[in-house]
Coordinates of C-alpha atoms and ligand atoms in Angstrom, one line a residue:
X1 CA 0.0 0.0 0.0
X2 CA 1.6 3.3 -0.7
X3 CA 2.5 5.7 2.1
X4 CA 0.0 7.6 3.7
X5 CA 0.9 11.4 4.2
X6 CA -0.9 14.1 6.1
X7 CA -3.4 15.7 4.3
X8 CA -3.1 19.6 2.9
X9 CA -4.2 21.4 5.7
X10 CA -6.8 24.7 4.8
X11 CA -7.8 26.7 7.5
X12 CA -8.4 26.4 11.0
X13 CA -11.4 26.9 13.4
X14 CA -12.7 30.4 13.7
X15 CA -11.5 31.8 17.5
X16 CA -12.8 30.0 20.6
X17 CA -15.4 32.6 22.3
X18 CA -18.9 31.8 24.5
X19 CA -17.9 28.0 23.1
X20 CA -19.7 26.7 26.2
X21 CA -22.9 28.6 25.4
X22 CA -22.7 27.2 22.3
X23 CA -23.1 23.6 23.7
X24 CA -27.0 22.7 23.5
X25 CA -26.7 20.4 26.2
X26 CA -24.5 22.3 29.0
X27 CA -27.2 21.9 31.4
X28 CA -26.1 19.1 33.3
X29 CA -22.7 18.7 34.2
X30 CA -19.7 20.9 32.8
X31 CA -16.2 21.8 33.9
X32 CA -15.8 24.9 35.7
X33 CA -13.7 27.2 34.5
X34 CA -10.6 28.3 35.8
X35 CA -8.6 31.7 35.6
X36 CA -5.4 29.5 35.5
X37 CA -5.3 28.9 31.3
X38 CA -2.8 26.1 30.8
X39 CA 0.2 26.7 29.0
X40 CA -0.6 26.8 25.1
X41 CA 2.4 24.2 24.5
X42 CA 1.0 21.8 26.8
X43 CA 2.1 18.1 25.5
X44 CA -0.9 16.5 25.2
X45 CA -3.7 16.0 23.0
X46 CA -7.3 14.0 22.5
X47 CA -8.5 11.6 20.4
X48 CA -12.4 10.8 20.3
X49 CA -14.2 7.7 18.9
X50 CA -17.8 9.4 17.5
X51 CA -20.6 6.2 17.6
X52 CA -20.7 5.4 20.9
X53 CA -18.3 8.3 22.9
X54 CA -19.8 11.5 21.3
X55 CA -22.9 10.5 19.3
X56 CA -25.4 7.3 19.8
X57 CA -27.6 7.0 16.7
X58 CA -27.0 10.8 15.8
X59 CA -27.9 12.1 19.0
X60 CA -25.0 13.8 21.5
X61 CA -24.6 11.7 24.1
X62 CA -24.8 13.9 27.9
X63 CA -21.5 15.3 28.6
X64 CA -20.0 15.3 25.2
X65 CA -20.7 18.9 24.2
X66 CA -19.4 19.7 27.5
X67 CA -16.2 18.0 27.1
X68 CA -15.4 19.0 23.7
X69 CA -16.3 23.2 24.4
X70 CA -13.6 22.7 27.1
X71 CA -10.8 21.4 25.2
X72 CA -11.5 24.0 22.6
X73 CA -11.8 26.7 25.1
X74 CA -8.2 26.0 26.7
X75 CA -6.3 25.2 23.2
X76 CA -6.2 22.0 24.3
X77 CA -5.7 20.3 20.1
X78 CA -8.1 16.9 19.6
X79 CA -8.9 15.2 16.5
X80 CA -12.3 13.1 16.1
X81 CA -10.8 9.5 14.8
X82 CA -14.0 7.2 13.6
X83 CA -14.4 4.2 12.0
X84 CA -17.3 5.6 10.6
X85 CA -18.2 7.5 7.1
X86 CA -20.2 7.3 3.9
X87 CA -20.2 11.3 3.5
X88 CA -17.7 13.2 3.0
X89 CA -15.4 14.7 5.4
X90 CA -16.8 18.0 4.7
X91 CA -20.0 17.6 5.2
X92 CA -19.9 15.1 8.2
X93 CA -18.1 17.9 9.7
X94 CA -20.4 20.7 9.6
X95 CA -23.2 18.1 10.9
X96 CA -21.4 17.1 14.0
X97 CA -20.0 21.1 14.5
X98 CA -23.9 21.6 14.8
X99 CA -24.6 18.6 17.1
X100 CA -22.0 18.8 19.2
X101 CA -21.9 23.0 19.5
X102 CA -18.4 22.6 18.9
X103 CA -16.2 24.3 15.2
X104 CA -14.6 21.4 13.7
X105 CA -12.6 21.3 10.5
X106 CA -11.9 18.6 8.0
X107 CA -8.4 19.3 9.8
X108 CA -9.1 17.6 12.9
X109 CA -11.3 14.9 11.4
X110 CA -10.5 11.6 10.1
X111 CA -12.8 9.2 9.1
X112 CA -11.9 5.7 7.8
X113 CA -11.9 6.4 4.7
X114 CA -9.8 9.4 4.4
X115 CA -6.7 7.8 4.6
X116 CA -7.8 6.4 1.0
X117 CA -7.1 10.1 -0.4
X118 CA -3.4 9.3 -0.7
X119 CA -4.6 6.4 -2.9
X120 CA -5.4 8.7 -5.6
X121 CA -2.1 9.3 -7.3
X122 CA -1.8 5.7 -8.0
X123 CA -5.0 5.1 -9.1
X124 CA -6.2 8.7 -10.5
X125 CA -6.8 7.4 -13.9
X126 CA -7.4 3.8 -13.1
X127 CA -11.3 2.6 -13.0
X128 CA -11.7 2.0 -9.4
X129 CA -15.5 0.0 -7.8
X130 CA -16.3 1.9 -4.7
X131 CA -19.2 0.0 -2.9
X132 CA -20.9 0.8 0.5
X133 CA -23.1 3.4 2.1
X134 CA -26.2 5.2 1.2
X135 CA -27.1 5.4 -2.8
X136 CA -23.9 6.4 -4.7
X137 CA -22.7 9.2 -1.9
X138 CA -19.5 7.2 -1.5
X139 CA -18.9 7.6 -5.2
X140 CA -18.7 11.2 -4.8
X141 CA -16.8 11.3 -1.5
X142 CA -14.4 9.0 -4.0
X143 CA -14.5 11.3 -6.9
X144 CA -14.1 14.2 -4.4
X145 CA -10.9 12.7 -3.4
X146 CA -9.6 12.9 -7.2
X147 CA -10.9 9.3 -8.4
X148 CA -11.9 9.9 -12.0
X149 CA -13.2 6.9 -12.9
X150 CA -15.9 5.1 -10.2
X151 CA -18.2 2.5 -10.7
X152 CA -20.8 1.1 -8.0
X153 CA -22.6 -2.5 -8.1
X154 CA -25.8 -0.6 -8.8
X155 CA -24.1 0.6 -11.9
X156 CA -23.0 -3.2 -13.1
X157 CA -26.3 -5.0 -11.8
X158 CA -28.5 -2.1 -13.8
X159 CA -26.5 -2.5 -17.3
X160 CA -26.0 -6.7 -16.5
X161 CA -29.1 -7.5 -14.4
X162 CA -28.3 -11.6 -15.1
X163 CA -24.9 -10.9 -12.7
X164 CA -27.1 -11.5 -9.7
X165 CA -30.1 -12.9 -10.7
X166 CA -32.0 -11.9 -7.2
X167 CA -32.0 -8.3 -8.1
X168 CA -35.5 -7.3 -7.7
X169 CA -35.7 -6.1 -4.7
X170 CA -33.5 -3.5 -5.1
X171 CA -33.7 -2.6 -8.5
X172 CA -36.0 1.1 -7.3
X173 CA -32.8 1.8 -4.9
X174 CA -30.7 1.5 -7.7
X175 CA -32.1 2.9 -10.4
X176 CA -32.0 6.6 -8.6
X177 CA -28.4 6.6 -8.6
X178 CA -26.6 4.6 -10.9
X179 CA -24.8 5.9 -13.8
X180 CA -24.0 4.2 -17.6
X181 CA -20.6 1.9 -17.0
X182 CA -18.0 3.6 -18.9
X183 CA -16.9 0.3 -20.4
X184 CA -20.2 -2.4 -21.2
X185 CA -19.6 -5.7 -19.8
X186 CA -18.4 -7.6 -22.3
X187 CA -18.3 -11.7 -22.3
X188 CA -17.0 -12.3 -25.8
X189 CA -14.3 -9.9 -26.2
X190 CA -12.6 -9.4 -22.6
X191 CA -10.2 -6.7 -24.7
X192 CA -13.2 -4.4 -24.1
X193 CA -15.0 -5.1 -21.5
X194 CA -14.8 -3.5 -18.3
X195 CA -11.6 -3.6 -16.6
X196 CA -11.4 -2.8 -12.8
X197 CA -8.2 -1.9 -11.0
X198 CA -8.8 -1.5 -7.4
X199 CA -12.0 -2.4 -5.5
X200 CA -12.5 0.0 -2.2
X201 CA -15.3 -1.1 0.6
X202 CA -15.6 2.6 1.6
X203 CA -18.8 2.0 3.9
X204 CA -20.9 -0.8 5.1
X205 CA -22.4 -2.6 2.2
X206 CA -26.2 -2.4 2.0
X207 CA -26.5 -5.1 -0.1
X208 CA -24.4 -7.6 1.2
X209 CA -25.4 -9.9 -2.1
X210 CA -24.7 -8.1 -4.8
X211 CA -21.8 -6.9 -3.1
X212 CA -20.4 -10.4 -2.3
X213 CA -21.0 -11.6 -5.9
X214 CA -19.5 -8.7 -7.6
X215 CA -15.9 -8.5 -5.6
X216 CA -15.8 -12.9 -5.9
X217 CA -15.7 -12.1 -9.3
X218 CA -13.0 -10.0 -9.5
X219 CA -11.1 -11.4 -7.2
X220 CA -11.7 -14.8 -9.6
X221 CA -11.1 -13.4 -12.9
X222 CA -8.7 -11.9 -14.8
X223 CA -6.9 -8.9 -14.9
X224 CA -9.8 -7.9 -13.3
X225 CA -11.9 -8.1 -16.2
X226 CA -15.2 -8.4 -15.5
X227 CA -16.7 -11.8 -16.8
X228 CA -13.6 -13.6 -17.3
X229 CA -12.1 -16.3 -14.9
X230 CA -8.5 -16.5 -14.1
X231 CA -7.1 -20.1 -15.8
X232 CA -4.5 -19.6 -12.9
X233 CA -7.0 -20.1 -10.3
X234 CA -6.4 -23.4 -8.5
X235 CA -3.2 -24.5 -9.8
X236 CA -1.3 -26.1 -7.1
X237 CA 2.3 -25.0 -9.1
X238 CA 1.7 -21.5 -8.4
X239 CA 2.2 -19.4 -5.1
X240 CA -1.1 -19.7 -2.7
X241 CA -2.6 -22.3 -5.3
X242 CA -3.0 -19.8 -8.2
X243 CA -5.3 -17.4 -6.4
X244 CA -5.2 -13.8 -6.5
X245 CA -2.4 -14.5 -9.0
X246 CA -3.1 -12.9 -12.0
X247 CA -3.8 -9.0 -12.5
X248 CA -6.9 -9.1 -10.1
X249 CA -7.6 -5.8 -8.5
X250 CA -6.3 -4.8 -5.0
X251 CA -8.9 -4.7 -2.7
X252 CA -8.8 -2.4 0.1
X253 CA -11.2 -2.3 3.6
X254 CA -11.7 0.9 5.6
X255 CA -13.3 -0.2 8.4
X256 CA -12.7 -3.9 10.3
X257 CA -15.2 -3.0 13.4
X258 CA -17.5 -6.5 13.6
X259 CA -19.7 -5.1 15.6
X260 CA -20.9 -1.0 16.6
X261 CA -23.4 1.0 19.0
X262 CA -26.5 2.2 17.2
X263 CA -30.1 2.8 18.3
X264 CA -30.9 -0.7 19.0
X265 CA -30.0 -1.7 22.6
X266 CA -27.4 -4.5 21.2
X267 CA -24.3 -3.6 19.0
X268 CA -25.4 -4.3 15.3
X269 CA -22.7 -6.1 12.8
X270 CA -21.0 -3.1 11.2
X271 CA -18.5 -3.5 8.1
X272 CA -16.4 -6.4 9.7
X273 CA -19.3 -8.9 9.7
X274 CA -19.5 -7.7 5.4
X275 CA -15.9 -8.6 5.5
X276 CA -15.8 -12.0 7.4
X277 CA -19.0 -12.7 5.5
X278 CA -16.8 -12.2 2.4
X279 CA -14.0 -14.3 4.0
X280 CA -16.2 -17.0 4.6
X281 CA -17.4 -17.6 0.7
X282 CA -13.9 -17.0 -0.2
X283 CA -12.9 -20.3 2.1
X284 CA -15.3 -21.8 0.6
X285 CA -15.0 -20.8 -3.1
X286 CA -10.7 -21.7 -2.8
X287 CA -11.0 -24.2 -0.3
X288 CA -8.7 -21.6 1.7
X289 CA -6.7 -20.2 -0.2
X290 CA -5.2 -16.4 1.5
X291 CA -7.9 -13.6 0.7
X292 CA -4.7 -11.1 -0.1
X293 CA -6.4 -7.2 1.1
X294 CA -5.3 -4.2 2.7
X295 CA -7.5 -3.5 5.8
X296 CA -7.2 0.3 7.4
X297 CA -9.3 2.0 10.3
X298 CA -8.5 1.4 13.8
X299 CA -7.4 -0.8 15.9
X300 CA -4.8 -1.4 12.5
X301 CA -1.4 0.7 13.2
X302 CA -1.7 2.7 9.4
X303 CA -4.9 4.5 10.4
X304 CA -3.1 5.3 14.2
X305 CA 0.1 6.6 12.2
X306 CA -1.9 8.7 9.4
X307 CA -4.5 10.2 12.6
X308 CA -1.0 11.0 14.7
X309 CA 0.1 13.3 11.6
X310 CA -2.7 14.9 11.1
X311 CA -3.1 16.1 15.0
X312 CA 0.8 16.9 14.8
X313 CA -0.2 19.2 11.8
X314 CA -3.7 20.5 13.4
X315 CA -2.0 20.9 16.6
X316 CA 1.1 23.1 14.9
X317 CA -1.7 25.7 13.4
X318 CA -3.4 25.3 16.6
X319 CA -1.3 26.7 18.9
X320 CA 0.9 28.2 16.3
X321 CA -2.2 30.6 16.1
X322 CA -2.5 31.6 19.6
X323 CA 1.0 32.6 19.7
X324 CA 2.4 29.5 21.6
X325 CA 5.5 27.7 21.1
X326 CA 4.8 23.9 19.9
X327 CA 6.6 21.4 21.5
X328 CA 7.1 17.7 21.5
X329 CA 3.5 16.1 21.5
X330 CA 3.7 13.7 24.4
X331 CA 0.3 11.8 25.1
X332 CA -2.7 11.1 23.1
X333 CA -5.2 10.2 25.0
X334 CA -7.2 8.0 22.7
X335 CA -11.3 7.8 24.1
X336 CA -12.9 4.9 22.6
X337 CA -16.1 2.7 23.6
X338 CA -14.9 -0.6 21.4
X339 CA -12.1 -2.7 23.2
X340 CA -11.4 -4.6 20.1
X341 CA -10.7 -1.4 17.7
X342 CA -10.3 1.7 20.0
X343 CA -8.7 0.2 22.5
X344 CA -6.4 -2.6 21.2
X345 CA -5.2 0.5 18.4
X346 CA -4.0 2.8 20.9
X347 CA -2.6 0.3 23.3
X348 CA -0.3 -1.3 20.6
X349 CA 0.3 1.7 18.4
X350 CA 4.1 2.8 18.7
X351 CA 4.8 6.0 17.3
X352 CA 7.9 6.6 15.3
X353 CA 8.0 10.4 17.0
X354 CA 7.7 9.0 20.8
X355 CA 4.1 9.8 21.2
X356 CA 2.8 7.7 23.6
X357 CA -1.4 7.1 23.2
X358 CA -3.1 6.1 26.8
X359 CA -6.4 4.3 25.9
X360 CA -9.5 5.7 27.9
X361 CA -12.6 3.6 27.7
X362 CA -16.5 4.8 28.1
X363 CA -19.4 2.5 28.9
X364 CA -21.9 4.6 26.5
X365 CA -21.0 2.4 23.4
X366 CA -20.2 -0.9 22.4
X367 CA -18.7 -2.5 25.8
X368 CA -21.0 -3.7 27.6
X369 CA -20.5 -2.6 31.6
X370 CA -19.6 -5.8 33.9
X371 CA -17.8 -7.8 31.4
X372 CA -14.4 -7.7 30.4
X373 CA -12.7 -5.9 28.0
X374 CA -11.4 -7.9 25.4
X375 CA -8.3 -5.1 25.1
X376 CA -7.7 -3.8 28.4
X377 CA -7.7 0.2 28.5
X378 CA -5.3 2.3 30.7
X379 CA -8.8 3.1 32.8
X380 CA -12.6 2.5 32.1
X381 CA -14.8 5.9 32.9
X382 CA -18.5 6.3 32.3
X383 CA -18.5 8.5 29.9
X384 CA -16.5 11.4 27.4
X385 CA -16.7 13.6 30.2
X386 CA -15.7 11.8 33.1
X387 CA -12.8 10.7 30.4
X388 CA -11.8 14.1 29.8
X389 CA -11.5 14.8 33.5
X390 CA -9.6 12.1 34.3
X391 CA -7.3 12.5 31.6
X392 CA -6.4 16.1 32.9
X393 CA -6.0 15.6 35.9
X394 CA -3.5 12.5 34.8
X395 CA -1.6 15.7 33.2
X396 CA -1.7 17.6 36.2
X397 CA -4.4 20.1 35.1
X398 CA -4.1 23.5 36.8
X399 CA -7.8 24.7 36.5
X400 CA -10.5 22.7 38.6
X401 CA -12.9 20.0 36.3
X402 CA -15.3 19.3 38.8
Ligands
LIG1 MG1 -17.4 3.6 18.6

């Protein structure tokens, strides 16, 4: 996978005033605030899970608004690191500025699929399959990253309905945003049919079928032409029996979560079921064979070393702009609610710059209080709030967060 830099950074949030009247949910608990400001160069930093630590089904959960107006009230820099997406980083941010009563910039935000922007160059001319979240926004979050060439399943089953033949019951969803395939699918003349080159699961399949049958395909034929079947597959001569082995597209994950928080009182199977689902027919189509892919988003190190950049650059601008001198950033205090991607990320992530990340978990998500942790955090809290207290008080906080 090619390196991931830190994105171009724009501008930064308009100047913190009245943030805490900002916060539509102060009512109940906040920190007090202290005529002792910390020092502007202070070493440390915050990194916030959404679903489940700041949001639970779209709503704020108590406390967050709180904790995030105080942080952004004292300089102190955090980035919002999710597993989450299917919009684009622009306008995910300007919904959760409004729910949270908070500015936020697309420089503080990374969502699992950003890191996929410093795919482009590789790929910019290449005819990628983007599949996952809502209609075809994840096309345009992909074309909006400088992907010139995307095609969705709902584009391939519209022009080739026979690819999956239990297509009804989607055909409506489809038809509203699916556009002509810019090569036809063609079986008797593989020179000009369509030809993809990378396959990205940006978002949580909806269609989990379609989905399925479509990457299988590719990941069976050759060259990645659609419609054609690799004669390599199988053959015991070759390195992991012939599969994967013959020009098939790379195909790339952005999210391994199995399971996330939503409305419903259990966790729901998020884009790690889609993907062990996937696994699954693959074992059974190769007889288990290696499924060669690239997985980001946390708990994996690349989407810990990408998020620790772009706080490094955020954090610069941050206090660069209030006239501090930037130091050495010493602790991230990562505040997750899932053990298995949150926590396990931050515990073994070892930054090449010294940063050490402490692992805070909440009971407002995922992990279920009373049981134990798969990944065991530095401390469990109930909530953002009560993490953000404890976190600065670890730091030796000066002002009172009572
Ligand atoms: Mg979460």
């Amino acid at each position: 996978m090619p390196h991931l830099t830190t994105p171009s950074a724009q501008s930064l949030p308009p100047s913190p005033h009245s943030v805490l009247k900002m916060a539509p949910h102060s009512k109940q608990r906040r920190f007090s605030s202290s005529s002792v400001v910390p020092d502007s160069v202070s070493g440390f930093a915050f990194a916030f899970d959404i679903d489940g630590v700041l949001l639970r089904s779209a709503a704020p959960i108590p406390g967050a608004p709180e904790a995030l107006a105080f942080l952004y009230n004292h300089n102190i820099p955090f980035i919002l690191l999710t597993n989450g997406g299917g919009k684009h980083e622009s306008a995910r941010v300007a919904e959760l500025s409004k729910k949270l009563g908070v500015p936020l910039t697309e420089e503080n935000f990374v969502q699992s699929h950003t890191p996929f922007k410093q795919l482009v160059g590789g790929l910019q001319d290449k005819t990628i399959l983007v599949t996952g979240g809502d209609g075809d926004q994840c096309r345009k979050v992909a074309e909006k990253y400088g992907f010139k060439n995307v095609v969705t399943p709902g584009d391939i089953i519209m022009e080739c309905p026979a690819i999956w033949p239990f297509n009804q019951i989607f055909s409506d969803y489809y038809k509203s945003a699916t556009r002509p395939l810019p090569t036809p699918i063609n079986h008797t003349n593989p020179a000009h049919s369509l030809k993809i080159d990378a396959v990205f699961v940006f978002n949580d399949p909806r269609d989990w079928a379609l989905d399925t049958q479509i990457i299988l395909d590719l990941l069976l034929s050759k060259n990645g032409v659609l419609g054609t079947t690799s004669e390599k597959n199988g053959d015991p001569s070759l390195p992991n029996n012939g599969w994967q082995q013959d020009g098939q597209p790379q195909l790339f994950f952005s999210n391994p979560d199995l399971f996330w928080a939503t409305s419903y009182h259990m966790a729901r199977l998020g884009q790690g079921g889609f993907q062990a689902s996937l696994q699954g027919v693959w074992d059974a189509t190769t007889n288990g064979a290696a499924l060669k892919r690239t997985i980001i988003g946390k708990p994996h190190a690349a989407t810990y070393e990408y998020a620790e950049r772009v706080l490094d650059k955020y954090r610069a601008q941050m206090l660069g702009a209030h006239g501090g001198r930037v130091g050495q950033l010493d602790r991230v205090f990562m505040v997750g609610d899932n053990p298995e991607s949150d926590i396990r990320g931050a515990n073994d992530f070892k930054s090449a710059h010294g940063t050490e990340w402490t692992s805070i978990l909440v009971k407002t998500g995922v992990f279920q209080d009373g049981t134990k942790p798969a990944y065991k955090p530095k401390v469990v809290v109930n909530d953002v709030l009560e993490a953000v207290k404890w976190a600065v008080h670890q730091q030796g906080w000066k002002g009172k967060a009572e």
